[in-house]
Coordinates of C-alpha atoms and ligand atoms in Angstrom, one line a residue:
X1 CA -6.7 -68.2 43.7
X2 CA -5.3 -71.3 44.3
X3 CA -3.7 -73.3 47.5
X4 CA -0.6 -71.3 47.3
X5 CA -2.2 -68.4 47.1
X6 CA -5.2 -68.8 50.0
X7 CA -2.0 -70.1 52.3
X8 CA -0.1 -67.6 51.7
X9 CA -3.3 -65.2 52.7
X10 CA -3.8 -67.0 55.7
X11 CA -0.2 -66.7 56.9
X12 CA -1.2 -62.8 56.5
X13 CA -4.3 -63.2 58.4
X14 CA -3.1 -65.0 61.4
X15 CA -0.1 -63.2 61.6
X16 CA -2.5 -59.8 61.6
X17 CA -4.5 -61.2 64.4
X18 CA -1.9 -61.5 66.5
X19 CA -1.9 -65.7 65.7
X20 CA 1.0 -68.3 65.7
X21 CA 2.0 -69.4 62.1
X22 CA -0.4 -72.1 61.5
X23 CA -2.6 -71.7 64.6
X24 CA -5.8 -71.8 61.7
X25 CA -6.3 -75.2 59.6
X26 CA -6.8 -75.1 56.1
X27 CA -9.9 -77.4 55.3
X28 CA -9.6 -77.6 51.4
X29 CA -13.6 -78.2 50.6
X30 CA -13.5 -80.5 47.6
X31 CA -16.8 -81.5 46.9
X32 CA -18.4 -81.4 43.5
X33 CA -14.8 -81.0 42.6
X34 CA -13.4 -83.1 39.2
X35 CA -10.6 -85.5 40.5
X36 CA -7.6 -83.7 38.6
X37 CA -8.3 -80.6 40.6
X38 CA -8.5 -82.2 44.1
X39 CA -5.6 -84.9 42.8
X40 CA -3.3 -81.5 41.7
X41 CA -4.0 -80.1 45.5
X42 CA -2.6 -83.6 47.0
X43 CA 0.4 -83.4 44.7
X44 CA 1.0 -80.2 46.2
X45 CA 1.4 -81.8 50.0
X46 CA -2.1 -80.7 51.1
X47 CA -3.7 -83.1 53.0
X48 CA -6.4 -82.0 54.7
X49 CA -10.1 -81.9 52.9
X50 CA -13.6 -81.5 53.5
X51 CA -16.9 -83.4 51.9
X52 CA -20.6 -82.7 52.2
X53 CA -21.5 -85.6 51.0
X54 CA -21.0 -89.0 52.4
X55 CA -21.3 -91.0 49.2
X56 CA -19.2 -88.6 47.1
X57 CA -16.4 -88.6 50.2
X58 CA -16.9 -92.5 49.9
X59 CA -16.0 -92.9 46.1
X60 CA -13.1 -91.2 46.1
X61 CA -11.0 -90.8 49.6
X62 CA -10.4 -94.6 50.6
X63 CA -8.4 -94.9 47.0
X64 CA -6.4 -91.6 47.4
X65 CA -5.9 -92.5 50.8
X66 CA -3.9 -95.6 49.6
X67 CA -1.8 -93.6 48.0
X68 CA -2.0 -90.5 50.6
X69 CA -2.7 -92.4 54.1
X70 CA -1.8 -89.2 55.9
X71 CA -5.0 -87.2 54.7
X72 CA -7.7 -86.0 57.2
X73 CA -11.3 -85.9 55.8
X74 CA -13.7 -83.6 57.6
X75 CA -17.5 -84.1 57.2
X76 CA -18.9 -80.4 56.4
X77 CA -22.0 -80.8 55.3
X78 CA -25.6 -81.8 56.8
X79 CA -25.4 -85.5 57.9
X80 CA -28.5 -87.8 57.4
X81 CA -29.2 -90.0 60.7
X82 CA -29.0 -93.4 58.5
X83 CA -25.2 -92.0 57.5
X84 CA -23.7 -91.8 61.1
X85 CA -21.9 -95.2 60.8
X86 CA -20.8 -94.8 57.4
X87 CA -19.1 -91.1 58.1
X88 CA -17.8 -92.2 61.6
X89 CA -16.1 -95.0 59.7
X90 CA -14.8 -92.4 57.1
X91 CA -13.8 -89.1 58.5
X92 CA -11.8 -87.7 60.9
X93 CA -14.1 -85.0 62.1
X94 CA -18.0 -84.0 61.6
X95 CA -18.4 -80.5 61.8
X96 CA -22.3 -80.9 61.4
X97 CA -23.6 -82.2 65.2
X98 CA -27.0 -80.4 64.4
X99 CA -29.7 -82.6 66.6
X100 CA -29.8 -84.9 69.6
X101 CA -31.2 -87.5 67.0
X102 CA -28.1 -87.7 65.1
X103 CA -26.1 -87.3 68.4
X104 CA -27.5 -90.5 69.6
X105 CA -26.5 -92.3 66.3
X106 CA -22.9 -91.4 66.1
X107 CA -22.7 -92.0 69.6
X108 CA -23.7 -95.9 68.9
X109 CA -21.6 -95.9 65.8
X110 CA -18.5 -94.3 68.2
X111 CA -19.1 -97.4 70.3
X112 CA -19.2 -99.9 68.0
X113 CA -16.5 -98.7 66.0
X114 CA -14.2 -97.4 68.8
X115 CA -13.6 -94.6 66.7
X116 CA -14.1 -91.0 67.7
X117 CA -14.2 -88.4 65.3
X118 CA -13.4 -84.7 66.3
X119 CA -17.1 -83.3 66.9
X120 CA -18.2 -79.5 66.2
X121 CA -21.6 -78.9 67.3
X122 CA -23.0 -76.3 64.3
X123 CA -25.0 -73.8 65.7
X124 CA -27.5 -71.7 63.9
X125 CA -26.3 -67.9 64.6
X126 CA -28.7 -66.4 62.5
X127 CA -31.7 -67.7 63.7
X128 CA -32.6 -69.0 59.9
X129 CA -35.6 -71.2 60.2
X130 CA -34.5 -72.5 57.1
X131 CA -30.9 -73.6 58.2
X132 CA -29.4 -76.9 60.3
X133 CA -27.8 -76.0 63.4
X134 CA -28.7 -75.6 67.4
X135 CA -29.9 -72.0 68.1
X136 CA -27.8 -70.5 70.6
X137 CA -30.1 -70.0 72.9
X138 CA -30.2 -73.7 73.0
X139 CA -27.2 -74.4 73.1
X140 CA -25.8 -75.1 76.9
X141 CA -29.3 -77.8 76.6
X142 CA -27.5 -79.6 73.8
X143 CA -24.1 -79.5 75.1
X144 CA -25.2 -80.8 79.0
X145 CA -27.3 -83.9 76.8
X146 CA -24.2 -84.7 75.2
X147 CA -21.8 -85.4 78.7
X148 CA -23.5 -88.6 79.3
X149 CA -23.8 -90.2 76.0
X150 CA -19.7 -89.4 76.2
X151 CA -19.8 -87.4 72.8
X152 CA -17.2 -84.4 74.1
X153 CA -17.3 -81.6 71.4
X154 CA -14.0 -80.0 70.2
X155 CA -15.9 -76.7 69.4
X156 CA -18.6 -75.3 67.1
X157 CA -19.4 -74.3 63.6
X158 CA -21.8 -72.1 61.9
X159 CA -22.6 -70.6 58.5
X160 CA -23.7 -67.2 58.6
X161 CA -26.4 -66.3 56.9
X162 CA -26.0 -65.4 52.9
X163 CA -25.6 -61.7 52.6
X164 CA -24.9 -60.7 56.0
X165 CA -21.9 -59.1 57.2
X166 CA -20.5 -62.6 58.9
X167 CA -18.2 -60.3 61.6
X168 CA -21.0 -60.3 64.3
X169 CA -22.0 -63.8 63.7
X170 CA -18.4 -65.2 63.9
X171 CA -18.0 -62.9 67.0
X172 CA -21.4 -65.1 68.9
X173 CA -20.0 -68.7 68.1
X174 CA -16.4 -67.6 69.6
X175 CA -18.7 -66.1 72.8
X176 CA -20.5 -69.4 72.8
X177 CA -17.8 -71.6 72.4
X178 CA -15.9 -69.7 75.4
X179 CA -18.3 -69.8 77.6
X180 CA -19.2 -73.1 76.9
X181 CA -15.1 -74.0 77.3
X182 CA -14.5 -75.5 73.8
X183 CA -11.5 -74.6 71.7
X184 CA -12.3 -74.6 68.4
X185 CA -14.5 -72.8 65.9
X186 CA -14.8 -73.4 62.4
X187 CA -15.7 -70.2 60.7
X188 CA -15.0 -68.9 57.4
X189 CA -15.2 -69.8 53.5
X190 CA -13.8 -68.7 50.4
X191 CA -15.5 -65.1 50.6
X192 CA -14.8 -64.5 54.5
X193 CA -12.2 -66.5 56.2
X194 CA -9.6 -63.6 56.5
X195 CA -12.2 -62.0 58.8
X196 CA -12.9 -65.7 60.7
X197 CA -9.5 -66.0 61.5
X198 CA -9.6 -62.1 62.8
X199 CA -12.3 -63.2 65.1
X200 CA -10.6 -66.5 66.3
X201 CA -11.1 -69.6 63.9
X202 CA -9.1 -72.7 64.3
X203 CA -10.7 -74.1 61.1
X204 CA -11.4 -72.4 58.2
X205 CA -13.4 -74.1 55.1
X206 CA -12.1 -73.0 51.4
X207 CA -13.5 -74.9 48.6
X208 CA -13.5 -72.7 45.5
X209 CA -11.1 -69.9 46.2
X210 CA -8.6 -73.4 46.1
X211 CA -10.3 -75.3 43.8
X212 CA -12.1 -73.0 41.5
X213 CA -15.8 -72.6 41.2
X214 CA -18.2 -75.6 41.5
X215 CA -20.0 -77.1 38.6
X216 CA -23.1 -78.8 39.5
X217 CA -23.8 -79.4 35.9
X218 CA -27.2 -78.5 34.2
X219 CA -30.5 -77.8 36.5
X220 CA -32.1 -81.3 36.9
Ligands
PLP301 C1 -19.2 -75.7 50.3 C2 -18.9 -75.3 51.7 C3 -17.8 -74.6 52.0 C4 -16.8 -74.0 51.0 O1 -17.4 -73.0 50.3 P1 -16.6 -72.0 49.4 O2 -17.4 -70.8 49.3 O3 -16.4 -72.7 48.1 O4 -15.3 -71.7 50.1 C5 -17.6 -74.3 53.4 N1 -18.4 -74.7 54.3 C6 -19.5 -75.4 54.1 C7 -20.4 -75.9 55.2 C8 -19.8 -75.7 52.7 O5 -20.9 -76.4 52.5

């Protein structure tokens, strides 16, 4: 546990697969986190994090980012339509392109701001009715809407469903995104990221096997 500990793992990894020292990125997932923990991670010479939540990301990065103006902030989590400006303002990649709705409003906000964010398009491997995220079937749809509203994806992202054996999950979004031609894939967590970077991530997102585990205080 720990950053030194999950890099050192994912030196391992990549260099198992086969993968240049460095090839993955290390998103360290720090929402929900208490400042000393994230702060202790900075101090360390990480500098690259990921939020769910625009509000929480907007309390705390544009202070540390005084201090730390190299740090790149990925948006992770499910991004509400009314948020678009505020995150294309604020992070340096959305990882959550989930609907043509939301596509439209961060194209407008891309414009305005002449700011362009990385873009993963999440896609919803396992079918979950439940879960955010293009089904893959639908996918080629999405991507062809996308070309003229000139929002050019870097790659996809999924979150295999809880409990399932991720392999065969990670394995569809690389098919998808090769096909598709895009070169990145952000796959893997805490519990699973050895086996993303196995099956080709360029991202991975670790939150508590860095941080430790997230308190979201008592039950409301
Ligand atoms: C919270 C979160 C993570 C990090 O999860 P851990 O299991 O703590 O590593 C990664 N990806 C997404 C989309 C998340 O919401």
């Amino acid at each position: 546990m720990g950053l030194d500990d999950i890099t050192r793992r994912l030196r391992a990894a990549e260099q198992d697969a086969g993968r240049k020292p460095g090839a993955v990125k290390l998103i360290a997932v720090s929402k929900v986190q208490p400042p000393d923990r994230v702060l202790d991670v900075l101090k360390q010479g990480h500098r690259v994090f990921g939020e769910n939540y625009v509000q929480e990301a907007q309390a705390k990065w544009p202070d540390w980012r005084e201090t730390w103006p190299d740090v790149e902030l990925h948006m992770i989590g499910p991004l509400q339509s009314n948020k678009a400006k505020q995150a294309v303002a604020l992070f340096d990649a959305i990882h959550t392109l989930d609907r043509m709705s939301l596509a439209r409003k961060l194209a407008q906000a891309v414009q305005a701001q002449g700011r362009s964010p990385a873009l993963f398009v999440q896609v919803n491997t396992g079918d979950e009715p439940q879960k955010a995220g293009i089904l893959a079937d639908e996918l080629p749809g999405f991507l062809d809407q996308l070309r003229p509203m000139d929002l050019i994806p870097q790659g996809l992202m999924c979150i295999p469903p809880e409990h399932a054996d991720p392999q065969p999950h990670f394995r569809v979004l690389r098919k998808l995104a090769q096909d598709a031609g895009l070169p990145a894939l952000s796959m893997g967590m805490s519990a699973d990221f050895e086996t993303a970077v196995a099956e080709g991530a360029t991202h991975i997102r670790v939150g508590s096997a860095i941080f430790g585990a997230r308190d979201y205080g008592p039950a409301q």
